[in-house]
mmCIF file of C-alpha atoms in Angstrom:
data_model
loop_
_atom_site.group_PDB
_atom_site.id
_atom_site.type_symbol
_atom_site.label_atom_id
_atom_site.label_comp_id
_atom_site.label_asym_id
_atom_site.label_seq_id
_atom_site.Cartn_x
_atom_site.Cartn_y
_atom_site.Cartn_z
ATOM 1 C CA MET B 196 -42.974 14.958 42.276
ATOM 2 C CA ALA B 197 -44.902 17.155 44.666
ATOM 3 C CA SER B 198 -41.710 18.349 46.620
ATOM 4 C CA SER B 199 -40.012 18.681 43.055
ATOM 5 C CA ILE B 200 -42.756 20.906 42.074
ATOM 6 C CA SER B 201 -42.484 22.958 45.537
ATOM 7 C CA ARG B 202 -38.895 23.313 44.934
ATOM 8 C CA ARG B 203 -39.192 24.858 41.725
ATOM 9 C CA ASN B 204 -42.483 27.201 42.996
ATOM 10 C CA PHE B 205 -39.802 28.460 46.095
ATOM 11 C CA LEU B 206 -36.885 29.031 43.412
ATOM 12 C CA PHE B 207 -38.956 30.812 41.114
ATOM 13 C CA GLY B 208 -40.322 33.061 43.900
ATOM 14 C CA ALA B 209 -36.799 33.518 45.264
ATOM 15 C CA PHE B 210 -35.907 34.350 41.372
ATOM 16 C CA THR B 211 -38.530 37.107 40.629
ATOM 17 C CA THR B 212 -37.812 38.920 43.810
ATOM 18 C CA ALA B 213 -34.224 39.172 42.938
ATOM 19 C CA ALA B 214 -35.129 40.093 39.374
ATOM 20 C CA LEU B 215 -37.579 43.172 40.854
ATOM 21 C CA THR B 216 -34.657 44.162 43.168
ATOM 22 C CA ALA B 217 -32.177 44.306 40.450
ATOM 23 C CA SER B 218 -34.937 45.875 38.047
ATOM 24 C CA VAL B 219 -35.264 48.917 40.193
ATOM 25 C CA ALA B 220 -31.772 49.193 41.009
ATOM 26 C CA LEU B 221 -30.363 48.998 37.744
ATOM 27 C CA GLY B 222 -33.523 50.668 35.802
ATOM 28 C CA GLY B 223 -34.848 47.510 33.833
ATOM 29 C CA CYS B 224 -31.660 45.696 33.614
ATOM 30 C CA SER B 225 -30.755 42.094 35.653
ATOM 31 C CA ILE B 226 -27.422 41.055 36.521
ATOM 32 C CA SER B 227 -26.497 37.783 35.274
ATOM 33 C CA ALA B 228 -23.236 35.599 36.626
ATOM 34 C CA THR B 229 -20.940 34.852 33.832
ATOM 35 C CA SER B 230 -19.141 31.861 33.394
ATOM 36 C CA ASP B 231 -15.650 33.405 34.779
ATOM 37 C CA GLY B 232 -17.055 34.335 37.820
ATOM 38 C CA GLY B 233 -17.868 38.023 37.027
ATOM 39 C CA SER B 234 -21.440 39.169 36.098
ATOM 40 C CA SER B 235 -22.800 40.962 32.760
ATOM 41 C CA SER B 236 -25.988 43.182 32.246
ATOM 42 C CA SER B 237 -28.766 42.093 30.408
ATOM 43 C CA SER B 238 -32.482 42.665 29.661
ATOM 44 C CA ASP B 239 -33.084 38.934 29.257
ATOM 45 C CA SER B 240 -36.524 38.050 30.831
ATOM 46 C CA ALA B 241 -37.415 34.563 32.434
ATOM 47 C CA SER B 242 -40.425 32.841 31.329
ATOM 48 C CA THR B 243 -43.364 32.237 34.208
ATOM 49 C CA SER B 244 -41.534 28.708 35.048
ATOM 50 C CA GLY B 245 -37.903 30.800 36.065
ATOM 51 C CA TYR B 246 -36.542 28.868 32.625
ATOM 52 C CA ARG B 247 -35.793 30.835 29.517
ATOM 53 C CA SER B 248 -38.104 29.872 26.892
ATOM 54 C CA LEU B 249 -36.827 29.306 23.245
ATOM 55 C CA ASP B 250 -37.989 33.015 21.988
ATOM 56 C CA GLU B 251 -36.108 34.315 25.160
ATOM 57 C CA ILE B 252 -33.149 32.656 24.093
ATOM 58 C CA LYS B 253 -32.801 33.808 20.835
ATOM 59 C CA GLU B 254 -33.839 37.216 21.544
ATOM 60 C CA SER B 255 -30.690 37.402 24.232
ATOM 61 C CA GLY B 256 -28.505 36.339 21.391
ATOM 62 C CA LYS B 257 -26.853 33.772 23.580
ATOM 63 C CA ILE B 258 -27.435 30.055 25.232
ATOM 64 C CA VAL B 259 -26.144 29.311 28.420
ATOM 65 C CA ILE B 260 -24.578 25.846 28.135
ATOM 66 C CA GLY B 261 -23.233 24.050 31.375
ATOM 67 C CA VAL B 262 -19.999 21.964 30.589
ATOM 68 C CA PHE B 263 -17.312 20.485 32.010
ATOM 69 C CA SER B 264 -13.559 21.981 32.620
ATOM 70 C CA ASP B 265 -11.556 19.221 33.651
ATOM 71 C CA LYS B 266 -12.754 16.227 31.476
ATOM 72 C CA SER B 267 -10.491 16.154 28.836
ATOM 73 C CA PRO B 268 -11.431 15.028 26.106
ATOM 74 C CA PHE B 269 -15.167 15.666 26.988
ATOM 75 C CA GLY B 270 -15.162 19.038 28.213
ATOM 76 C CA TYR B 271 -11.824 21.192 29.361
ATOM 77 C CA VAL B 272 -10.240 24.424 29.224
ATOM 78 C CA ASP B 273 -7.435 24.440 27.025
ATOM 79 C CA GLU B 274 -3.886 26.561 27.595
ATOM 80 C CA ASN B 275 -5.403 29.420 26.152
ATOM 81 C CA GLY B 276 -8.418 29.108 28.191
ATOM 82 C CA GLU B 277 -10.744 28.176 25.477
ATOM 83 C CA TYR B 278 -13.162 25.418 25.975
ATOM 84 C CA GLN B 279 -12.526 22.382 23.971
ATOM 85 C CA GLY B 280 -14.092 18.768 23.547
ATOM 86 C CA TYR B 281 -16.498 16.412 22.630
ATOM 87 C CA ASP B 282 -19.647 18.273 23.957
ATOM 88 C CA VAL B 283 -18.316 21.402 23.611
ATOM 89 C CA GLU B 284 -18.158 20.969 19.765
ATOM 90 C CA LEU B 285 -21.823 20.009 19.705
ATOM 91 C CA ALA B 286 -22.083 23.072 22.123
ATOM 92 C CA ARG B 287 -20.872 25.185 19.794
ATOM 93 C CA GLN B 288 -22.610 23.483 16.694
ATOM 94 C CA ILE B 289 -25.938 23.957 18.565
ATOM 95 C CA GLY B 290 -25.098 28.105 19.631
ATOM 96 C CA GLU B 291 -24.670 28.264 15.679
ATOM 97 C CA ASP B 292 -27.597 26.391 14.188
ATOM 98 C CA LEU B 293 -29.988 28.597 16.964
ATOM 99 C CA GLY B 294 -28.064 31.634 15.635
ATOM 100 C CA VAL B 295 -26.758 32.553 19.294
ATOM 101 C CA GLU B 296 -23.664 33.290 21.003
ATOM 102 C CA VAL B 297 -22.611 29.909 23.333
ATOM 103 C CA GLU B 298 -21.838 31.498 26.923
ATOM 104 C CA PHE B 299 -20.278 28.399 28.959
ATOM 105 C CA VAL B 300 -20.245 28.054 32.488
ATOM 106 C CA SER B 301 -18.237 25.120 33.928
ATOM 107 C CA THR B 302 -20.570 22.607 36.064
ATOM 108 C CA GLU B 303 -19.317 19.201 38.042
ATOM 109 C CA ALA B 304 -20.695 15.893 37.878
ATOM 110 C CA ALA B 305 -22.641 16.539 41.449
ATOM 111 C CA ASN B 306 -24.194 20.307 40.428
ATOM 112 C CA ARG B 307 -25.222 19.331 36.594
ATOM 113 C CA VAL B 308 -29.086 18.648 37.662
ATOM 114 C CA GLU B 309 -28.872 21.866 40.378
ATOM 115 C CA TYR B 310 -27.600 24.174 37.523
ATOM 116 C CA LEU B 311 -31.175 23.342 35.585
ATOM 117 C CA GLU B 312 -33.340 23.428 38.569
ATOM 118 C CA THR B 313 -32.096 27.063 39.552
ATOM 119 C CA ASN B 314 -32.008 27.920 35.951
ATOM 120 C CA LYS B 315 -28.139 28.904 35.937
ATOM 121 C CA VAL B 316 -27.955 27.374 32.197
ATOM 122 C CA ASP B 317 -30.431 26.669 29.738
ATOM 123 C CA VAL B 318 -28.837 23.027 28.388
ATOM 124 C CA ILE B 319 -26.191 20.405 30.461
ATOM 125 C CA LEU B 320 -23.777 19.257 28.084
ATOM 126 C CA ALA B 321 -21.526 17.283 30.575
ATOM 127 C CA ASN B 322 -21.134 13.614 29.656
ATOM 128 C CA PHE B 323 -24.437 13.501 31.431
ATOM 129 C CA THR B 324 -25.954 9.748 31.646
ATOM 130 C CA VAL B 325 -29.151 9.341 31.358
ATOM 131 C CA THR B 326 -31.104 7.989 34.705
ATOM 132 C CA GLU B 327 -34.779 7.448 35.795
ATOM 133 C CA GLU B 328 -34.111 9.291 38.725
ATOM 134 C CA ARG B 329 -32.457 12.121 37.017
ATOM 135 C CA ALA B 330 -35.063 11.876 34.357
ATOM 136 C CA GLU B 331 -37.153 13.098 37.374
ATOM 137 C CA LYS B 332 -35.691 16.308 37.615
ATOM 138 C CA VAL B 333 -34.479 17.011 34.202
ATOM 139 C CA ASP B 334 -35.803 16.428 30.615
ATOM 140 C CA PHE B 335 -33.247 14.390 28.727
ATOM 141 C CA ALA B 336 -32.996 14.911 24.597
ATOM 142 C CA GLU B 337 -31.901 11.896 22.558
ATOM 143 C CA ALA B 338 -28.793 10.114 23.373
ATOM 144 C CA TYR B 339 -25.536 10.810 21.376
ATOM 145 C CA MET B 340 -23.019 8.454 23.359
ATOM 146 C CA ASN B 341 -23.108 5.284 24.749
ATOM 147 C CA VAL B 342 -21.614 4.603 28.213
ATOM 148 C CA ALA B 343 -21.098 1.888 30.837
ATOM 149 C CA LEU B 344 -19.163 2.019 33.787
ATOM 150 C CA GLY B 345 -15.493 0.962 34.493
ATOM 151 C CA VAL B 346 -12.995 0.571 37.038
ATOM 152 C CA VAL B 347 -9.125 1.619 36.471
ATOM 153 C CA SER B 348 -6.598 0.031 39.125
ATOM 154 C CA HIS B 349 -2.687 0.887 39.436
ATOM 155 C CA LYS B 350 -0.890 -2.151 37.218
ATOM 156 C CA ASP B 351 0.297 -3.591 40.780
ATOM 157 C CA ASN B 352 -3.069 -4.136 41.659
ATOM 158 C CA VAL B 353 -5.209 -4.676 38.936
ATOM 159 C CA VAL B 354 -8.735 -5.536 39.708
ATOM 160 C CA THR B 355 -10.989 -7.626 36.916
ATOM 161 C CA ASP B 356 -13.954 -7.911 38.834
ATOM 162 C CA LEU B 357 -15.336 -6.161 42.286
ATOM 163 C CA SER B 358 -14.726 -9.245 44.145
ATOM 164 C CA GLN B 359 -11.146 -8.389 44.525
ATOM 165 C CA VAL B 360 -11.437 -5.498 46.020
ATOM 166 C CA GLY B 361 -11.883 -6.435 49.671
ATOM 167 C CA ASP B 362 -11.242 -3.763 52.355
ATOM 168 C CA ARG B 363 -9.606 -1.431 49.625
ATOM 169 C CA THR B 364 -10.800 2.310 48.750
ATOM 170 C CA VAL B 365 -13.069 2.611 45.542
ATOM 171 C CA ILE B 366 -13.001 6.133 44.682
ATOM 172 C CA VAL B 367 -15.897 7.958 43.114
ATOM 173 C CA ILE B 368 -17.139 11.196 42.235
ATOM 174 C CA SER B 369 -20.211 12.308 44.136
ATOM 175 C CA GLY B 370 -23.336 12.938 41.983
ATOM 176 C CA THR B 371 -22.064 10.093 39.435
ATOM 177 C CA THR B 372 -23.595 6.556 38.138
ATOM 178 C CA ALA B 373 -20.724 4.912 39.412
ATOM 179 C CA GLU B 374 -21.628 6.538 43.107
ATOM 180 C CA THR B 375 -25.368 5.303 42.652
ATOM 181 C CA TYR B 376 -24.424 1.911 41.078
ATOM 182 C CA LEU B 377 -22.022 0.645 44.049
ATOM 183 C CA THR B 378 -24.265 1.926 46.537
ATOM 184 C CA GLU B 379 -27.240 -0.199 45.787
ATOM 185 C CA HIS B 380 -25.403 -3.088 44.256
ATOM 186 C CA ASN B 381 -21.874 -3.205 46.216
ATOM 187 C CA PRO B 382 -22.640 -1.708 49.638
ATOM 188 C CA ASP B 383 -19.869 -3.233 51.400
ATOM 189 C CA LEU B 384 -17.208 -1.487 49.591
ATOM 190 C CA LYS B 385 -15.828 1.306 50.847
ATOM 191 C CA LEU B 386 -16.667 4.358 48.870
ATOM 192 C CA GLU B 387 -14.449 7.261 48.989
ATOM 193 C CA LYS B 388 -16.024 10.289 47.465
ATOM 194 C CA TYR B 389 -15.198 13.389 45.912
ATOM 195 C CA ASP B 390 -16.857 16.172 44.202
ATOM 196 C CA THR B 391 -14.765 17.028 41.598
ATOM 197 C CA TYR B 392 -12.810 14.723 38.539
ATOM 198 C CA ALA B 393 -9.697 16.725 39.445
ATOM 199 C CA ALA B 394 -9.692 15.617 43.248
ATOM 200 C CA ALA B 395 -10.716 12.027 42.337
ATOM 201 C CA LYS B 396 -7.782 11.634 39.963
ATOM 202 C CA THR B 397 -5.080 13.087 42.535
ATOM 203 C CA ALA B 398 -6.555 10.794 45.166
ATOM 204 C CA PHE B 399 -6.266 7.822 43.029
ATOM 205 C CA GLU B 400 -2.753 8.731 41.646
ATOM 206 C CA ASN B 401 -1.581 9.465 45.186
ATOM 207 C CA ASN B 402 -2.851 5.711 46.712
ATOM 208 C CA LYS B 403 -1.786 2.390 44.747
ATOM 209 C CA ASP B 404 -4.085 0.269 46.654
ATOM 210 C CA ALA B 405 -7.323 2.061 45.505
ATOM 211 C CA VAL B 406 -9.118 1.815 42.551
ATOM 212 C CA TRP B 407 -11.156 4.679 40.700
ATOM 213 C CA ALA B 408 -14.778 3.388 39.259
ATOM 214 C CA ASN B 409 -16.468 6.097 36.724
ATOM 215 C CA ASP B 410 -17.814 6.109 33.472
ATOM 216 C CA ASN B 411 -15.784 3.879 31.094
ATOM 217 C CA THR B 412 -15.211 6.455 28.856
ATOM 218 C CA GLU B 413 -13.619 8.698 31.441
ATOM 219 C CA VAL B 414 -11.543 6.082 32.835
ATOM 220 C CA ILE B 415 -10.230 4.580 29.807
ATOM 221 C CA ALA B 416 -9.271 8.426 28.527
ATOM 222 C CA PHE B 417 -7.267 8.778 32.024
ATOM 223 C CA ALA B 418 -5.261 5.392 31.776
ATOM 224 C CA LYS B 419 -4.250 6.262 28.132
ATOM 225 C CA SER B 420 -3.676 9.996 28.449
ATOM 226 C CA SER B 421 -1.384 9.284 31.181
ATOM 227 C CA GLY B 422 1.222 8.073 28.768
ATOM 228 C CA THR B 423 2.385 5.366 31.139
ATOM 229 C CA ASP B 424 1.446 1.561 31.777
ATOM 230 C CA GLU B 425 1.095 2.812 35.686
ATOM 231 C CA TYR B 426 -2.881 2.614 35.023
ATOM 232 C CA VAL B 427 -5.020 -0.603 33.898
ATOM 233 C CA VAL B 428 -8.775 -0.436 33.288
ATOM 234 C CA GLY B 429 -9.533 -3.974 34.400
ATOM 235 C CA ILE B 430 -13.025 -3.720 34.099
ATOM 236 C CA GLU B 431 -14.296 -2.196 31.037
ATOM 237 C CA GLU B 432 -17.929 -2.810 31.319
ATOM 238 C CA LEU B 433 -19.965 -2.572 34.871
ATOM 239 C CA GLY B 434 -23.314 -2.641 35.095
ATOM 240 C CA ASP B 435 -25.720 -1.957 32.683
ATOM 241 C CA LYS B 436 -24.888 0.013 29.274
ATOM 242 C CA ASP B 437 -26.341 3.507 29.197
ATOM 243 C CA THR B 438 -26.104 6.590 27.341
ATOM 244 C CA ILE B 439 -25.295 10.080 27.332
ATOM 245 C CA ALA B 440 -27.757 13.170 26.269
ATOM 246 C CA PRO B 441 -28.014 16.594 26.920
ATOM 247 C CA ALA B 442 -30.548 17.879 29.312
ATOM 248 C CA VAL B 443 -32.925 20.788 30.245
ATOM 249 C CA ALA B 444 -34.900 21.846 32.775
ATOM 250 C CA LYS B 445 -38.089 20.111 33.788
ATOM 251 C CA GLY B 446 -40.925 21.114 31.346
ATOM 252 C CA ASN B 447 -39.119 23.326 28.869
ATOM 253 C CA THR B 448 -40.470 21.222 26.394
ATOM 254 C CA GLU B 449 -40.314 24.069 23.683
ATOM 255 C CA LEU B 450 -36.267 23.853 23.863
ATOM 256 C CA LEU B 451 -36.483 20.224 24.039
ATOM 257 C CA ASP B 452 -38.111 19.733 20.859
ATOM 258 C CA TRP B 453 -35.635 22.102 19.378
ATOM 259 C CA VAL B 454 -32.601 20.403 21.038
ATOM 260 C CA ASN B 455 -34.289 17.012 19.534
ATOM 261 C CA ASP B 456 -34.555 18.105 16.148
ATOM 262 C CA GLU B 457 -31.058 19.567 16.106
ATOM 263 C CA LEU B 458 -29.799 16.076 17.183
ATOM 264 C CA TYR B 459 -31.818 14.643 14.445
ATOM 265 C CA THR B 460 -30.398 16.809 11.815
ATOM 266 C CA LEU B 461 -26.808 16.733 13.123
ATOM 267 C CA GLY B 462 -27.139 12.921 13.081
ATOM 268 C CA GLY B 463 -28.090 12.643 9.518
ATOM 269 C CA LYS B 464 -24.969 14.460 8.809
ATOM 270 C CA LYS B 465 -22.870 11.882 10.941
ATOM 271 C CA PHE B 466 -21.722 15.119 13.352
ATOM 272 C CA PHE B 467 -21.035 12.775 15.985
ATOM 273 C CA HIS B 468 -18.613 10.398 14.122
ATOM 274 C CA SER B 469 -16.937 13.745 12.761
ATOM 275 C CA ASP B 470 -17.024 15.159 16.603
ATOM 276 C CA TYR B 471 -15.473 11.882 17.843
ATOM 277 C CA GLU B 472 -12.778 11.556 14.686
ATOM 278 C CA LYS B 473 -11.430 15.469 15.928
ATOM 279 C CA THR B 474 -11.746 15.135 19.509
ATOM 280 C CA LEU B 475 -12.055 11.663 20.788
ATOM 281 C CA LEU B 476 -9.970 9.529 18.302
ATOM 282 C CA GLU B 477 -6.565 10.348 19.519
ATOM 283 C CA THR B 478 -7.569 9.096 22.955
ATOM 284 C CA TYR B 479 -9.470 5.740 21.975
ATOM 285 C CA GLY B 480 -8.621 5.237 18.614
ATOM 286 C CA ALA B 481 -10.643 3.876 15.762
ATOM 287 C CA ASP B 482 -11.825 0.699 17.766
ATOM 288 C CA TYR B 483 -13.981 2.499 19.954
ATOM 289 C CA GLU B 484 -15.453 4.447 17.606
ATOM 290 C CA ASP B 485 -19.159 2.689 16.619
ATOM 291 C CA THR B 486 -19.343 1.359 20.140
ATOM 292 C CA LEU B 487 -19.700 4.962 21.799
ATOM 293 C CA VAL B 488 -20.885 6.879 18.974
ATOM 294 C CA VAL B 489 -24.824 7.604 18.722
ATOM 295 C CA GLU B 490 -26.207 9.333 15.677
ATOM 296 C CA PRO B 491 -29.765 10.433 16.884
ATOM 297 C CA SER B 492 -32.704 9.603 14.510
ATOM 298 C CA LYS B 493 -36.319 9.515 14.749
#
């Protein structure tokens, strides 16, 4: 915990120095990166902890939310350049109910924690599995989805138990619970790690002897969306069942409380079942709906 506090203090010092320089150069305006890699001028001020308070978000007129851009059907960019998916629908609803615009920032699995620690985003909504290790670095809100690990194989080399893997390659994405679980529980497996979903997907498609371990929601979606029988999810649940939840910067209690109240309100309206039916039903079908969906309640 002490190292985490030291890092936040260092980050805040770097942040305030950069903000002061920008303020002098631009007459009081600061520069912030946009989701397309450009920059925008704003008069947003940061709280003394580096992250933005709820009032500061409201005053700025926008909330910055980190989502995936290549993980259909949870977060992806469509042919028109628009963000879509299960997590994106929740993000838009949060913006609407908060009365602000949503600025989407594309994130990868490995930098979700970093984006909150460095205040690049206010909230992460990127299929973020709750773990004790992550909870030491960020604050999770209430869960809105159930998840476990799954393993997908090519149809001619289906794995239904990890003991069948042998010396074959197991593809994982860095920073995911699959990497953590296999490193801890199956250290003899040969892991091949990739930073992005797209890179892992391509590597798996090109290696018929490999298997791919990831959230079961993602490997099931991958297999179903291929439109062929080439890929088989031989292990639908591996290890403990976990949950998916929004996350905010550590200590941003005011924003966390607002997000939790929002989730309770949406849960009472069965928002997440509606979201599932709009964005996930085509991929998973009705049989998975009540298994995957969580409607938060107090």
